[in-house]
PDB file of C-alpha atoms in Angstrom:
ATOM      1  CA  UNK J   1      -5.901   4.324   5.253  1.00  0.00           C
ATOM      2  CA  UNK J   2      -3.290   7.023   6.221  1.00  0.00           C
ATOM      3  CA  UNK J   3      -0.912   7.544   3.318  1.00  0.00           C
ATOM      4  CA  UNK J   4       2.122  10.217   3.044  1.00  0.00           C
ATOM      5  CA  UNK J   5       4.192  10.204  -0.127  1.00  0.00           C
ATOM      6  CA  UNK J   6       7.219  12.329  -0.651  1.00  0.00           C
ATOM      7  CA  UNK J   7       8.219  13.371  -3.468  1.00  0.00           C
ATOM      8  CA  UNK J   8      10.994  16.022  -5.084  1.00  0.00           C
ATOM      9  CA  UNK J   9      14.167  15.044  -4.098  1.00  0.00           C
ATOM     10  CA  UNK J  10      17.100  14.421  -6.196  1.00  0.00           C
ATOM     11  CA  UNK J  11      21.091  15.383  -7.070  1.00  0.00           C
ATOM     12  CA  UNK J  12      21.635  19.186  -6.741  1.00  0.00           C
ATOM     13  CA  UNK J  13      25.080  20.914  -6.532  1.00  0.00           C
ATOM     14  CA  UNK J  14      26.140  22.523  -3.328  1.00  0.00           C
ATOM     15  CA  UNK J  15      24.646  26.162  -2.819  1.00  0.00           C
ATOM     16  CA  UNK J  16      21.360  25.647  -5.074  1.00  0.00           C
ATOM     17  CA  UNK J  17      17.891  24.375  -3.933  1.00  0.00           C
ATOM     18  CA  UNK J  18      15.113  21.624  -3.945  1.00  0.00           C
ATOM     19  CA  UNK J  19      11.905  21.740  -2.645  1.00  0.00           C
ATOM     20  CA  UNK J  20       9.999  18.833  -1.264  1.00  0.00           C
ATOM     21  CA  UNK J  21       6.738  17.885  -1.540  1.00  0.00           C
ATOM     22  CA  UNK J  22       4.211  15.240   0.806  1.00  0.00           C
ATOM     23  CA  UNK J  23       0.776  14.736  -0.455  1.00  0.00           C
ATOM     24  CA  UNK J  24      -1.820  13.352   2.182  1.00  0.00           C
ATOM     25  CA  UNK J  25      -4.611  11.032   2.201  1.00  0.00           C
ATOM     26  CA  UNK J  26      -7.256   9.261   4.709  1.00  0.00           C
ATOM     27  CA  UNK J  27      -7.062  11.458   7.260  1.00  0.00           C
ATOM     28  CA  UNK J  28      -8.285  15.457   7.263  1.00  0.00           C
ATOM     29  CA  UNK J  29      -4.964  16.608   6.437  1.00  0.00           C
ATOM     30  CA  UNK J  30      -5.865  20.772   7.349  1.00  0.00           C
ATOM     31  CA  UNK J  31      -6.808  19.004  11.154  1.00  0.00           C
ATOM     32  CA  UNK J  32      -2.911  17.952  11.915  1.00  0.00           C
ATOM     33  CA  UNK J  33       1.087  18.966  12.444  1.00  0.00           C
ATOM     34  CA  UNK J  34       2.727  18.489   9.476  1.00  0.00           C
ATOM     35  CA  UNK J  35       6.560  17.447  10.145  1.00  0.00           C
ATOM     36  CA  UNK J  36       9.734  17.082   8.004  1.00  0.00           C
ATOM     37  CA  UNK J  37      12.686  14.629   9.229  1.00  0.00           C
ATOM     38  CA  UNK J  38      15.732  13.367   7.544  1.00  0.00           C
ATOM     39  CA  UNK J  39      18.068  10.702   8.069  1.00  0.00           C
ATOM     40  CA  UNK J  40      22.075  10.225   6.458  1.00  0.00           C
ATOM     41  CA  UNK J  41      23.531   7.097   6.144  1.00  0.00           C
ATOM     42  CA  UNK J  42      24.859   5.834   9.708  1.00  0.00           C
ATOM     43  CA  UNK J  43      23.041   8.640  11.522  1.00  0.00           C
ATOM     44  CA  UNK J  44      19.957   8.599  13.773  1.00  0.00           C
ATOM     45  CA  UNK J  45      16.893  10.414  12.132  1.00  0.00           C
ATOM     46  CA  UNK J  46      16.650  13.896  12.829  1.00  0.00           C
ATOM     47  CA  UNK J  47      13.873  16.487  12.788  1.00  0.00           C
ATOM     48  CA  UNK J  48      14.329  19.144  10.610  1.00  0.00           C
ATOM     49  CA  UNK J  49      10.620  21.559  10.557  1.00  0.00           C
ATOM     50  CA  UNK J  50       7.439  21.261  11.271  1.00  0.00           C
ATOM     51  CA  UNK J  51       3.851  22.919  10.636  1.00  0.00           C
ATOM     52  CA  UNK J  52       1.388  23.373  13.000  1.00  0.00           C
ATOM     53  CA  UNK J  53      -2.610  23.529  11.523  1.00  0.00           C
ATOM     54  CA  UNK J  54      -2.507  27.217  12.083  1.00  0.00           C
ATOM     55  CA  UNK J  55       0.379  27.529  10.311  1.00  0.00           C
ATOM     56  CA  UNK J  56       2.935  28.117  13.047  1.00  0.00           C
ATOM     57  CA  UNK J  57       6.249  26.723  12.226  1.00  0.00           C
ATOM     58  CA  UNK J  58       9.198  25.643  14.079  1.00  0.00           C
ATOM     59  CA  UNK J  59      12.751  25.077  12.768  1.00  0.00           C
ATOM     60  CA  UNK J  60      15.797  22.198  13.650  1.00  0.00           C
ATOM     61  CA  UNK J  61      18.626  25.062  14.105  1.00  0.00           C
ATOM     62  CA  UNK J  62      20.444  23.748  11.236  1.00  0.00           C
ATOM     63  CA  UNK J  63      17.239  24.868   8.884  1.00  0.00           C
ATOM     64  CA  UNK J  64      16.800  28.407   9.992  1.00  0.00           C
ATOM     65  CA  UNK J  65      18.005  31.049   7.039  1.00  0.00           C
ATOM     66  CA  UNK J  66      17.407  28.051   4.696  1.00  0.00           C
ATOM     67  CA  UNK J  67      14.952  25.652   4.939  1.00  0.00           C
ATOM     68  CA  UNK J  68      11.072  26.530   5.243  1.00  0.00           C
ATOM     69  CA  UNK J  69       8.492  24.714   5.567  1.00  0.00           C
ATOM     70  CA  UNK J  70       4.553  25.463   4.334  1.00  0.00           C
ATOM     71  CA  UNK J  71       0.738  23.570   3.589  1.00  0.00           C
ATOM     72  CA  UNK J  72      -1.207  23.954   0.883  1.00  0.00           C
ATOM     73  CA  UNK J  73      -4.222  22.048   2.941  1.00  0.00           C
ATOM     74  CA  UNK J  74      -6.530  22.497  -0.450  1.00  0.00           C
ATOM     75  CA  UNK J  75      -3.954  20.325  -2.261  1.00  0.00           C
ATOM     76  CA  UNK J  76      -3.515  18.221   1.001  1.00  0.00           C
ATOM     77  CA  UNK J  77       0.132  18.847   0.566  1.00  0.00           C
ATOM     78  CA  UNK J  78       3.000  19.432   2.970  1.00  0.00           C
ATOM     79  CA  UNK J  79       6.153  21.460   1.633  1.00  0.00           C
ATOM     80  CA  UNK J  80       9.971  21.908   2.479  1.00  0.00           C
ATOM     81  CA  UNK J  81      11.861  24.360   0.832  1.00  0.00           C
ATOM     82  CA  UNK J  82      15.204  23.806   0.910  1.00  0.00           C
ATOM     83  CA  UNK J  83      17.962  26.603  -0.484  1.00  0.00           C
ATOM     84  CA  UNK J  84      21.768  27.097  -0.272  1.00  0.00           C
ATOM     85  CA  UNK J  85      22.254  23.274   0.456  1.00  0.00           C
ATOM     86  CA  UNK J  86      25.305  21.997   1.128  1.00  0.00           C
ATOM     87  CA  UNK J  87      26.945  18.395   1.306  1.00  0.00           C
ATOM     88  CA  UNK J  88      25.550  17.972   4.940  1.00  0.00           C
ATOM     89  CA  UNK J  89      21.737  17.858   3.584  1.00  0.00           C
ATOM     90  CA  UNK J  90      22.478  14.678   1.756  1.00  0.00           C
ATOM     91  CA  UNK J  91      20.089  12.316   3.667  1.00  0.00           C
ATOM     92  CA  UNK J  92      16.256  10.960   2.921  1.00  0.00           C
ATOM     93  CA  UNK J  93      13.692  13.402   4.098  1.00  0.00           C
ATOM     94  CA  UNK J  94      10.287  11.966   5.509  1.00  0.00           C
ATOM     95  CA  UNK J  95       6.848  13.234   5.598  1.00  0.00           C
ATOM     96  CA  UNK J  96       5.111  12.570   8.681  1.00  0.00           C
ATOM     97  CA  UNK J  97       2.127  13.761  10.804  1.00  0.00           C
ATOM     98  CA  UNK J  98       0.847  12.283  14.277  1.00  0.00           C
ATOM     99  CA  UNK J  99      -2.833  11.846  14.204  1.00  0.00           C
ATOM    100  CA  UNK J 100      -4.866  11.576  17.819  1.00  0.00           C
ATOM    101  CA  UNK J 101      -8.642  10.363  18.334  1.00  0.00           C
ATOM    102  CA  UNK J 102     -10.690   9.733  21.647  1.00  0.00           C
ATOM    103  CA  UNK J 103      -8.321   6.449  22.418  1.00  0.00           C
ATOM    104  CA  UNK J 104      -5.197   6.820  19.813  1.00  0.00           C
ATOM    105  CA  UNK J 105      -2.270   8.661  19.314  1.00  0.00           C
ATOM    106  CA  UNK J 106      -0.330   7.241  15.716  1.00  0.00           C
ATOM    107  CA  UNK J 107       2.581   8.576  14.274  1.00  0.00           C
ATOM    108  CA  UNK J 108       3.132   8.090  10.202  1.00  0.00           C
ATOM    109  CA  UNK J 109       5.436   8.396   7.972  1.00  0.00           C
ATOM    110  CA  UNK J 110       6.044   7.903   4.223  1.00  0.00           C
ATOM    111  CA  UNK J 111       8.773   6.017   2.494  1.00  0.00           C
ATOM    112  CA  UNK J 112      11.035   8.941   2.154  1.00  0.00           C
ATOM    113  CA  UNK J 113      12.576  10.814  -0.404  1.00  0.00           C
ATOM    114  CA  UNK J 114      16.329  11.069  -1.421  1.00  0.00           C
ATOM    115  CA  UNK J 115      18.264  14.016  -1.306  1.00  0.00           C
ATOM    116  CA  UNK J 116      21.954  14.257  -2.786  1.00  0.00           C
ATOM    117  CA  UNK J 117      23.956  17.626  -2.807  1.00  0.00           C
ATOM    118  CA  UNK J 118      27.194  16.915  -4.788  1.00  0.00           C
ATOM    119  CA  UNK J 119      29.074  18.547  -7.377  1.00  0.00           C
TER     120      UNK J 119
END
């Protein structure tokens, strides 16, 4: 059974930083894309990173200069490091990867975690 759960988020003040962490299970996590999404209230859910399994990254254009994203696959564990926040990056972020076999292609996400920037 394919499980993501996010965890990390919080209240932080504008300008400081959080970083966000998805642990893994039933499926070879090191084998798959790791992406981060988030979604405000009253928006459509947005990509924000994502990690390829050879490490390769790619960025929303929002995140670049401040968010990055990593995999520790020996801890089965997806991060998002997220600095210099600001109001905007209140939303819940989501873990998710997309797993394909011989006659599948799922997509899965966890529950979400919630991120507040306020003063």
């Amino acid at each position: 059974q394919v499980q993501l759960v996010e965890s990390g988020g919080g209240l932080v003040q504008p300008g400081g930083s959080l970083r966000l962490s998805c642990v893994g299970s039933g499926f070879t996590f090191s084998g798959y894309p790791m992406l981060w999404y988030r979604q405000a209230p009253g928006k459509e859910r947005e990509w924000v990173a994502t990690v390829y399994k050879s490490e390769t990254t790619g960025y929303a254009r929002f995140a670049k200069g401040r968010f990055t994203i990593s995999r520790d696959n020996f801890e089965n564990t997806v991060y998002l490091q997220m600095n210099n926040l600001v109001p905007e990056d209140t939303a819940v972020y989501y873990c998710n990867t997309v797993i394909t076999s011989s006659a599948n292609t799922d997509s899965y996400w966890g529950r979400g975690t919630q991120v507040t920037v306020a003063s």
